[in-house]
């Protein structure tokens, strides 16, 4: 009887999962995707970009012209709702521009396959998404084919290895849904290690250290400095100090 109840719960969950998987995608790949230049340089250009979230809705961005050179660090600083995260979200094509264009390495992002485009971009958000698996699984999500040695190397560079090995099960420690068993600083350092493992050409930091205490912020900031080295970086922040 207990098993039957569990089976019914699983059936209901599976139905919701398949409904989500079958939902039409908001953005489609171009009919004939063009390849991005290789190796990636990480040059970003906003050319006459105007954006609104839908027809009839207010304009969020208007006439944006920005050129970011390969390896350059650029900060978008402003109040909440100013459009900082929206602007950064146009780079991996989470949304399409209303007019103008966004280009990566000289290619309009709408002309490139989404998988190829997003493979070159790493994002560290304010609240990183962790899954109810082990630390190792959450790290390997950045690059599924990575070896355990590569994963540990990325964790060391992100100042995560020290607290991971202190867990009873080390890298096999289960972190809980959304990483509830970890502190905010620990979750952020795992997110940074995951992006390090990915080795993207472009890095987007969305308020990556704004919700941390002073000690955690210092460790995270050092890890971010290592992560930004040699990469085109867009930093979203409310504070000039960030």
PDB file of C-alpha atoms in Angstrom:
ATOM      1  CA  UNK A   1       0.000   0.000   0.000  1.00  0.00           C
ATOM      2  CA  UNK A   2       2.889   2.349   0.810  1.00  0.00           C
ATOM      3  CA  UNK A   3       4.573   1.613  -2.478  1.00  0.00           C
ATOM      4  CA  UNK A   4       1.328   2.296  -4.363  1.00  0.00           C
ATOM      5  CA  UNK A   5       1.088   5.765  -2.775  1.00  0.00           C
ATOM      6  CA  UNK A   6       4.707   6.515  -3.721  1.00  0.00           C
ATOM      7  CA  UNK A   7       4.056   5.348  -7.268  1.00  0.00           C
ATOM      8  CA  UNK A   8       1.076   7.701  -7.588  1.00  0.00           C
ATOM      9  CA  UNK A   9       3.177  10.636  -6.342  1.00  0.00           C
ATOM     10  CA  UNK A  10       5.861   9.808  -8.902  1.00  0.00           C
ATOM     11  CA  UNK A  11       3.278   9.560 -11.685  1.00  0.00           C
ATOM     12  CA  UNK A  12       1.928  13.018 -10.836  1.00  0.00           C
ATOM     13  CA  UNK A  13       5.431  14.497 -10.745  1.00  0.00           C
ATOM     14  CA  UNK A  14       6.345  12.840 -14.053  1.00  0.00           C
ATOM     15  CA  UNK A  15       3.247  14.313 -15.686  1.00  0.00           C
ATOM     16  CA  UNK A  16       4.275  17.819 -14.643  1.00  0.00           C
ATOM     17  CA  UNK A  17       7.827  17.227 -15.889  1.00  0.00           C
ATOM     18  CA  UNK A  18       6.634  16.084 -19.324  1.00  0.00           C
ATOM     19  CA  UNK A  19       4.264  19.062 -19.559  1.00  0.00           C
ATOM     20  CA  UNK A  20       7.246  21.344 -18.982  1.00  0.00           C
ATOM     21  CA  UNK A  21       9.439  19.485 -21.497  1.00  0.00           C
ATOM     22  CA  UNK A  22       6.708  19.678 -24.151  1.00  0.00           C
ATOM     23  CA  UNK A  23       6.105  23.401 -23.622  1.00  0.00           C
ATOM     24  CA  UNK A  24       7.099  25.330 -26.770  1.00  0.00           C
ATOM     25  CA  UNK A  25      10.379  27.218 -26.474  1.00  0.00           C
ATOM     26  CA  UNK A  26      10.151  30.983 -26.471  1.00  0.00           C
ATOM     27  CA  UNK A  27      13.337  31.321 -28.514  1.00  0.00           C
ATOM     28  CA  UNK A  28      14.238  29.026 -31.378  1.00  0.00           C
ATOM     29  CA  UNK A  29      17.539  28.297 -33.074  1.00  0.00           C
ATOM     30  CA  UNK A  30      17.979  29.945 -36.487  1.00  0.00           C
ATOM     31  CA  UNK A  31      17.090  27.799 -39.481  1.00  0.00           C
ATOM     32  CA  UNK A  32      20.737  27.808 -40.617  1.00  0.00           C
ATOM     33  CA  UNK A  33      22.950  28.532 -37.582  1.00  0.00           C
ATOM     34  CA  UNK A  34      26.312  30.151 -38.256  1.00  0.00           C
ATOM     35  CA  UNK A  35      29.402  28.949 -36.370  1.00  0.00           C
ATOM     36  CA  UNK A  36      31.056  31.282 -33.889  1.00  0.00           C
ATOM     37  CA  UNK A  37      34.737  32.057 -34.506  1.00  0.00           C
ATOM     38  CA  UNK A  38      37.146  29.671 -32.804  1.00  0.00           C
ATOM     39  CA  UNK A  39      38.929  30.161 -30.501  1.00  0.00           C
ATOM     40  CA  UNK A  40      36.493  32.472 -28.731  1.00  0.00           C
ATOM     41  CA  UNK A  41      37.682  36.028 -28.121  1.00  0.00           C
ATOM     42  CA  UNK A  42      34.789  37.314 -26.020  1.00  0.00           C
ATOM     43  CA  UNK A  43      34.122  40.640 -27.762  1.00  0.00           C
ATOM     44  CA  UNK A  44      30.614  41.964 -27.045  1.00  0.00           C
ATOM     45  CA  UNK A  45      28.743  44.719 -28.887  1.00  0.00           C
ATOM     46  CA  UNK A  46      25.344  46.316 -28.286  1.00  0.00           C
ATOM     47  CA  UNK A  47      24.383  48.219 -31.419  1.00  0.00           C
ATOM     48  CA  UNK A  48      21.316  50.461 -31.239  1.00  0.00           C
ATOM     49  CA  UNK A  49      19.606  48.061 -28.829  1.00  0.00           C
ATOM     50  CA  UNK A  50      16.064  48.755 -27.717  1.00  0.00           C
ATOM     51  CA  UNK A  51      14.172  46.210 -25.625  1.00  0.00           C
ATOM     52  CA  UNK A  52      10.743  45.690 -24.132  1.00  0.00           C
ATOM     53  CA  UNK A  53       9.376  42.490 -22.570  1.00  0.00           C
ATOM     54  CA  UNK A  54       6.362  42.351 -24.863  1.00  0.00           C
ATOM     55  CA  UNK A  55       4.185  44.308 -27.252  1.00  0.00           C
ATOM     56  CA  UNK A  56       2.517  47.244 -25.534  1.00  0.00           C
ATOM     57  CA  UNK A  57       4.806  47.071 -22.487  1.00  0.00           C
ATOM     58  CA  UNK A  58       7.144  49.928 -21.493  1.00  0.00           C
ATOM     59  CA  UNK A  59      10.569  50.198 -23.116  1.00  0.00           C
ATOM     60  CA  UNK A  60      13.219  48.930 -20.675  1.00  0.00           C
ATOM     61  CA  UNK A  61      16.321  49.732 -22.744  1.00  0.00           C
ATOM     62  CA  UNK A  62      16.512  52.379 -25.432  1.00  0.00           C
ATOM     63  CA  UNK A  63      19.306  53.082 -27.946  1.00  0.00           C
ATOM     64  CA  UNK A  64      22.062  51.166 -26.145  1.00  0.00           C
ATOM     65  CA  UNK A  65      25.461  51.314 -27.893  1.00  0.00           C
ATOM     66  CA  UNK A  66      28.286  49.588 -26.007  1.00  0.00           C
ATOM     67  CA  UNK A  67      31.480  47.906 -27.210  1.00  0.00           C
ATOM     68  CA  UNK A  68      33.322  45.597 -24.790  1.00  0.00           C
ATOM     69  CA  UNK A  69      36.770  44.438 -25.849  1.00  0.00           C
ATOM     70  CA  UNK A  70      38.019  40.885 -25.323  1.00  0.00           C
ATOM     71  CA  UNK A  71      39.273  40.450 -21.761  1.00  0.00           C
ATOM     72  CA  UNK A  72      37.823  43.771 -20.598  1.00  0.00           C
ATOM     73  CA  UNK A  73      35.878  44.222 -17.339  1.00  0.00           C
ATOM     74  CA  UNK A  74      32.772  46.394 -17.535  1.00  0.00           C
ATOM     75  CA  UNK A  75      30.439  47.249 -14.651  1.00  0.00           C
ATOM     76  CA  UNK A  76      26.745  48.053 -14.980  1.00  0.00           C
ATOM     77  CA  UNK A  77      25.903  50.069 -11.854  1.00  0.00           C
ATOM     78  CA  UNK A  78      22.491  51.472 -11.016  1.00  0.00           C
ATOM     79  CA  UNK A  79      19.348  51.269  -8.951  1.00  0.00           C
ATOM     80  CA  UNK A  80      16.996  48.283  -8.862  1.00  0.00           C
ATOM     81  CA  UNK A  81      14.878  48.137 -12.002  1.00  0.00           C
ATOM     82  CA  UNK A  82      17.281  50.231 -14.085  1.00  0.00           C
ATOM     83  CA  UNK A  83      17.718  47.378 -16.610  1.00  0.00           C
ATOM     84  CA  UNK A  84      21.156  46.035 -15.610  1.00  0.00           C
ATOM     85  CA  UNK A  85      20.192  42.361 -15.455  1.00  0.00           C
ATOM     86  CA  UNK A  86      17.984  42.752 -18.533  1.00  0.00           C
ATOM     87  CA  UNK A  87      20.922  44.110 -20.520  1.00  0.00           C
ATOM     88  CA  UNK A  88      23.178  41.239 -19.417  1.00  0.00           C
ATOM     89  CA  UNK A  89      20.434  38.700 -20.224  1.00  0.00           C
ATOM     90  CA  UNK A  90      20.516  39.743 -23.872  1.00  0.00           C
ATOM     91  CA  UNK A  91      24.092  38.440 -24.250  1.00  0.00           C
ATOM     92  CA  UNK A  92      23.228  34.702 -23.793  1.00  0.00           C
ATOM     93  CA  UNK A  93      19.952  35.439 -25.633  1.00  0.00           C
ATOM     94  CA  UNK A  94      17.543  34.766 -22.793  1.00  0.00           C
ATOM     95  CA  UNK A  95      15.477  37.364 -24.670  1.00  0.00           C
ATOM     96  CA  UNK A  96      15.635  38.820 -28.161  1.00  0.00           C
ATOM     97  CA  UNK A  97      16.115  42.551 -28.693  1.00  0.00           C
ATOM     98  CA  UNK A  98      13.144  44.580 -29.920  1.00  0.00           C
ATOM     99  CA  UNK A  99      15.448  46.443 -32.319  1.00  0.00           C
ATOM    100  CA  UNK A 100      19.166  46.711 -32.975  1.00  0.00           C
ATOM    101  CA  UNK A 101      21.461  43.780 -32.334  1.00  0.00           C
ATOM    102  CA  UNK A 102      23.740  42.126 -29.772  1.00  0.00           C
ATOM    103  CA  UNK A 103      26.913  40.552 -31.181  1.00  0.00           C
ATOM    104  CA  UNK A 104      29.467  38.144 -29.727  1.00  0.00           C
ATOM    105  CA  UNK A 105      32.800  38.036 -31.545  1.00  0.00           C
ATOM    106  CA  UNK A 106      31.198  39.936 -34.416  1.00  0.00           C
ATOM    107  CA  UNK A 107      28.271  37.512 -34.820  1.00  0.00           C
ATOM    108  CA  UNK A 108      24.664  38.489 -34.147  1.00  0.00           C
ATOM    109  CA  UNK A 109      23.598  36.200 -31.280  1.00  0.00           C
ATOM    110  CA  UNK A 110      20.329  35.477 -33.130  1.00  0.00           C
ATOM    111  CA  UNK A 111      22.286  33.869 -35.991  1.00  0.00           C
ATOM    112  CA  UNK A 112      24.042  31.328 -33.733  1.00  0.00           C
ATOM    113  CA  UNK A 113      22.766  28.056 -32.244  1.00  0.00           C
ATOM    114  CA  UNK A 114      21.766  28.622 -28.609  1.00  0.00           C
ATOM    115  CA  UNK A 115      23.910  25.705 -27.417  1.00  0.00           C
ATOM    116  CA  UNK A 116      27.029  27.131 -29.089  1.00  0.00           C
ATOM    117  CA  UNK A 117      26.333  30.649 -27.841  1.00  0.00           C
ATOM    118  CA  UNK A 118      25.721  29.670 -24.223  1.00  0.00           C
ATOM    119  CA  UNK A 119      28.691  27.289 -24.166  1.00  0.00           C
ATOM    120  CA  UNK A 120      30.906  30.406 -24.291  1.00  0.00           C
ATOM    121  CA  UNK A 121      29.176  32.227 -21.444  1.00  0.00           C
ATOM    122  CA  UNK A 122      29.369  31.633 -17.692  1.00  0.00           C
ATOM    123  CA  UNK A 123      27.006  33.248 -15.169  1.00  0.00           C
ATOM    124  CA  UNK A 124      27.397  33.635 -11.407  1.00  0.00           C
ATOM    125  CA  UNK A 125      24.056  34.943 -10.060  1.00  0.00           C
ATOM    126  CA  UNK A 126      23.298  36.439  -6.667  1.00  0.00           C
ATOM    127  CA  UNK A 127      21.438  33.255  -5.682  1.00  0.00           C
ATOM    128  CA  UNK A 128      23.106  30.272  -7.404  1.00  0.00           C
ATOM    129  CA  UNK A 129      21.004  27.271  -8.389  1.00  0.00           C
ATOM    130  CA  UNK A 130      22.164  24.092  -6.659  1.00  0.00           C
ATOM    131  CA  UNK A 131      20.465  20.725  -6.907  1.00  0.00           C
ATOM    132  CA  UNK A 132      19.599  18.078  -4.321  1.00  0.00           C
ATOM    133  CA  UNK A 133      22.609  15.937  -5.190  1.00  0.00           C
ATOM    134  CA  UNK A 134      26.185  15.685  -4.012  1.00  0.00           C
ATOM    135  CA  UNK A 135      28.769  18.459  -4.064  1.00  0.00           C
ATOM    136  CA  UNK A 136      30.581  16.580  -6.842  1.00  0.00           C
ATOM    137  CA  UNK A 137      27.449  16.364  -8.980  1.00  0.00           C
ATOM    138  CA  UNK A 138      26.711  20.069  -8.509  1.00  0.00           C
ATOM    139  CA  UNK A 139      30.242  20.990  -9.545  1.00  0.00           C
ATOM    140  CA  UNK A 140      30.308  18.617 -12.530  1.00  0.00           C
ATOM    141  CA  UNK A 141      27.122  20.227 -13.833  1.00  0.00           C
ATOM    142  CA  UNK A 142      29.366  23.000 -15.199  1.00  0.00           C
ATOM    143  CA  UNK A 143      31.129  20.539 -17.516  1.00  0.00           C
ATOM    144  CA  UNK A 144      29.728  16.979 -17.374  1.00  0.00           C
ATOM    145  CA  UNK A 145      32.803  15.440 -19.017  1.00  0.00           C
ATOM    146  CA  UNK A 146      35.264  16.869 -16.464  1.00  0.00           C
ATOM    147  CA  UNK A 147      37.482  14.490 -14.492  1.00  0.00           C
ATOM    148  CA  UNK A 148      37.407  14.441 -10.701  1.00  0.00           C
ATOM    149  CA  UNK A 149      40.935  15.923 -10.666  1.00  0.00           C
ATOM    150  CA  UNK A 150      39.729  18.881 -12.763  1.00  0.00           C
ATOM    151  CA  UNK A 151      36.738  19.343 -10.471  1.00  0.00           C
ATOM    152  CA  UNK A 152      38.951  19.408  -7.371  1.00  0.00           C
ATOM    153  CA  UNK A 153      41.326  21.864  -9.041  1.00  0.00           C
ATOM    154  CA  UNK A 154      38.427  24.232  -9.796  1.00  0.00           C
ATOM    155  CA  UNK A 155      37.174  23.874  -6.207  1.00  0.00           C
ATOM    156  CA  UNK A 156      40.602  24.817  -4.841  1.00  0.00           C
ATOM    157  CA  UNK A 157      40.781  27.886  -7.094  1.00  0.00           C
ATOM    158  CA  UNK A 158      37.334  28.971  -5.827  1.00  0.00           C
ATOM    159  CA  UNK A 159      38.269  28.451  -2.126  1.00  0.00           C
ATOM    160  CA  UNK A 160      35.655  25.695  -1.923  1.00  0.00           C
ATOM    161  CA  UNK A 161      37.912  22.656  -1.441  1.00  0.00           C
ATOM    162  CA  UNK A 162      38.672  23.523   2.188  1.00  0.00           C
ATOM    163  CA  UNK A 163      35.075  23.427   3.410  1.00  0.00           C
ATOM    164  CA  UNK A 164      34.097  20.537   1.124  1.00  0.00           C
ATOM    165  CA  UNK A 165      36.701  18.149   2.586  1.00  0.00           C
ATOM    166  CA  UNK A 166      35.523  19.109   6.099  1.00  0.00           C
ATOM    167  CA  UNK A 167      32.139  17.492   5.398  1.00  0.00           C
ATOM    168  CA  UNK A 168      31.668  13.911   6.683  1.00  0.00           C
ATOM    169  CA  UNK A 169      31.288  12.637   3.116  1.00  0.00           C
ATOM    170  CA  UNK A 170      33.556  15.198   1.434  1.00  0.00           C
ATOM    171  CA  UNK A 171      32.724  15.631  -2.247  1.00  0.00           C
ATOM    172  CA  UNK A 172      29.962  13.005  -1.885  1.00  0.00           C
ATOM    173  CA  UNK A 173      28.096  15.145   0.677  1.00  0.00           C
ATOM    174  CA  UNK A 174      24.445  15.707  -0.290  1.00  0.00           C
ATOM    175  CA  UNK A 175      23.713  19.447  -0.196  1.00  0.00           C
ATOM    176  CA  UNK A 176      19.896  19.359  -0.232  1.00  0.00           C
ATOM    177  CA  UNK A 177      17.461  21.129  -2.549  1.00  0.00           C
ATOM    178  CA  UNK A 178      18.857  24.541  -3.557  1.00  0.00           C
ATOM    179  CA  UNK A 179      21.870  23.840  -1.342  1.00  0.00           C
ATOM    180  CA  UNK A 180      19.949  24.396   1.916  1.00  0.00           C
ATOM    181  CA  UNK A 181      22.648  22.697   4.028  1.00  0.00           C
ATOM    182  CA  UNK A 182      25.280  25.219   2.872  1.00  0.00           C
ATOM    183  CA  UNK A 183      25.877  28.825   3.853  1.00  0.00           C
ATOM    184  CA  UNK A 184      25.421  31.611   1.302  1.00  0.00           C
ATOM    185  CA  UNK A 185      29.191  31.951   0.921  1.00  0.00           C
ATOM    186  CA  UNK A 186      29.644  28.200   0.405  1.00  0.00           C
ATOM    187  CA  UNK A 187      26.916  28.098  -2.238  1.00  0.00           C
ATOM    188  CA  UNK A 188      28.500  31.027  -4.042  1.00  0.00           C
ATOM    189  CA  UNK A 189      31.960  29.432  -4.066  1.00  0.00           C
ATOM    190  CA  UNK A 190      30.520  26.198  -5.498  1.00  0.00           C
ATOM    191  CA  UNK A 191      28.850  28.282  -8.224  1.00  0.00           C
ATOM    192  CA  UNK A 192      32.169  29.989  -8.981  1.00  0.00           C
ATOM    193  CA  UNK A 193      34.004  26.639  -9.133  1.00  0.00           C
ATOM    194  CA  UNK A 194      31.323  25.353 -11.513  1.00  0.00           C
ATOM    195  CA  UNK A 195      31.909  28.283 -13.876  1.00  0.00           C
ATOM    196  CA  UNK A 196      35.701  27.877 -13.587  1.00  0.00           C
ATOM    197  CA  UNK A 197      35.251  24.299 -14.733  1.00  0.00           C
ATOM    198  CA  UNK A 198      33.244  25.540 -17.696  1.00  0.00           C
ATOM    199  CA  UNK A 199      36.079  27.866 -18.877  1.00  0.00           C
ATOM    200  CA  UNK A 200      33.841  30.403 -20.631  1.00  0.00           C
ATOM    201  CA  UNK A 201      35.108  33.260 -22.782  1.00  0.00           C
ATOM    202  CA  UNK A 202      32.483  35.639 -21.347  1.00  0.00           C
ATOM    203  CA  UNK A 203      31.575  35.962 -17.677  1.00  0.00           C
ATOM    204  CA  UNK A 204      28.465  37.619 -16.225  1.00  0.00           C
ATOM    205  CA  UNK A 205      28.493  38.384 -12.489  1.00  0.00           C
ATOM    206  CA  UNK A 206      25.016  39.397 -11.283  1.00  0.00           C
ATOM    207  CA  UNK A 207      25.406  40.836  -7.754  1.00  0.00           C
ATOM    208  CA  UNK A 208      27.578  37.799  -7.003  1.00  0.00           C
ATOM    209  CA  UNK A 209      28.780  38.991  -3.581  1.00  0.00           C
ATOM    210  CA  UNK A 210      26.095  41.417  -2.413  1.00  0.00           C
ATOM    211  CA  UNK A 211      24.396  39.159   0.169  1.00  0.00           C
ATOM    212  CA  UNK A 212      27.506  37.857   1.965  1.00  0.00           C
ATOM    213  CA  UNK A 213      29.138  38.687   5.273  1.00  0.00           C
ATOM    214  CA  UNK A 214      32.563  40.370   5.251  1.00  0.00           C
ATOM    215  CA  UNK A 215      34.616  37.161   5.622  1.00  0.00           C
ATOM    216  CA  UNK A 216      32.682  35.248   2.963  1.00  0.00           C
ATOM    217  CA  UNK A 217      32.746  38.266   0.653  1.00  0.00           C
ATOM    218  CA  UNK A 218      36.555  38.436   0.897  1.00  0.00           C
ATOM    219  CA  UNK A 219      36.905  34.752  -0.062  1.00  0.00           C
ATOM    220  CA  UNK A 220      34.347  35.047  -2.846  1.00  0.00           C
ATOM    221  CA  UNK A 221      35.966  38.225  -4.168  1.00  0.00           C
ATOM    222  CA  UNK A 222      39.375  36.526  -4.336  1.00  0.00           C
ATOM    223  CA  UNK A 223      37.803  33.573  -6.166  1.00  0.00           C
ATOM    224  CA  UNK A 224      36.073  35.972  -8.577  1.00  0.00           C
ATOM    225  CA  UNK A 225      39.369  37.755  -9.272  1.00  0.00           C
ATOM    226  CA  UNK A 226      40.860  34.419 -10.333  1.00  0.00           C
ATOM    227  CA  UNK A 227      37.778  33.606 -12.389  1.00  0.00           C
ATOM    228  CA  UNK A 228      37.835  36.962 -14.219  1.00  0.00           C
ATOM    229  CA  UNK A 229      41.488  36.695 -15.240  1.00  0.00           C
ATOM    230  CA  UNK A 230      41.719  36.758 -19.040  1.00  0.00           C
ATOM    231  CA  UNK A 231      37.935  36.736 -19.526  1.00  0.00           C
ATOM    232  CA  UNK A 232      35.531  39.374 -20.777  1.00  0.00           C
ATOM    233  CA  UNK A 233      33.500  40.212 -17.680  1.00  0.00           C
ATOM    234  CA  UNK A 234      30.233  42.070 -17.204  1.00  0.00           C
ATOM    235  CA  UNK A 235      29.648  42.933 -13.535  1.00  0.00           C
ATOM    236  CA  UNK A 236      26.148  43.911 -12.387  1.00  0.00           C
ATOM    237  CA  UNK A 237      26.108  45.839  -9.109  1.00  0.00           C
ATOM    238  CA  UNK A 238      24.179  48.301  -6.974  1.00  0.00           C
ATOM    239  CA  UNK A 239      27.298  49.522  -5.174  1.00  0.00           C
ATOM    240  CA  UNK A 240      30.303  51.237  -6.733  1.00  0.00           C
ATOM    241  CA  UNK A 241      32.575  49.356  -4.298  1.00  0.00           C
ATOM    242  CA  UNK A 242      31.492  46.063  -5.871  1.00  0.00           C
TER     243      UNK A 242
END
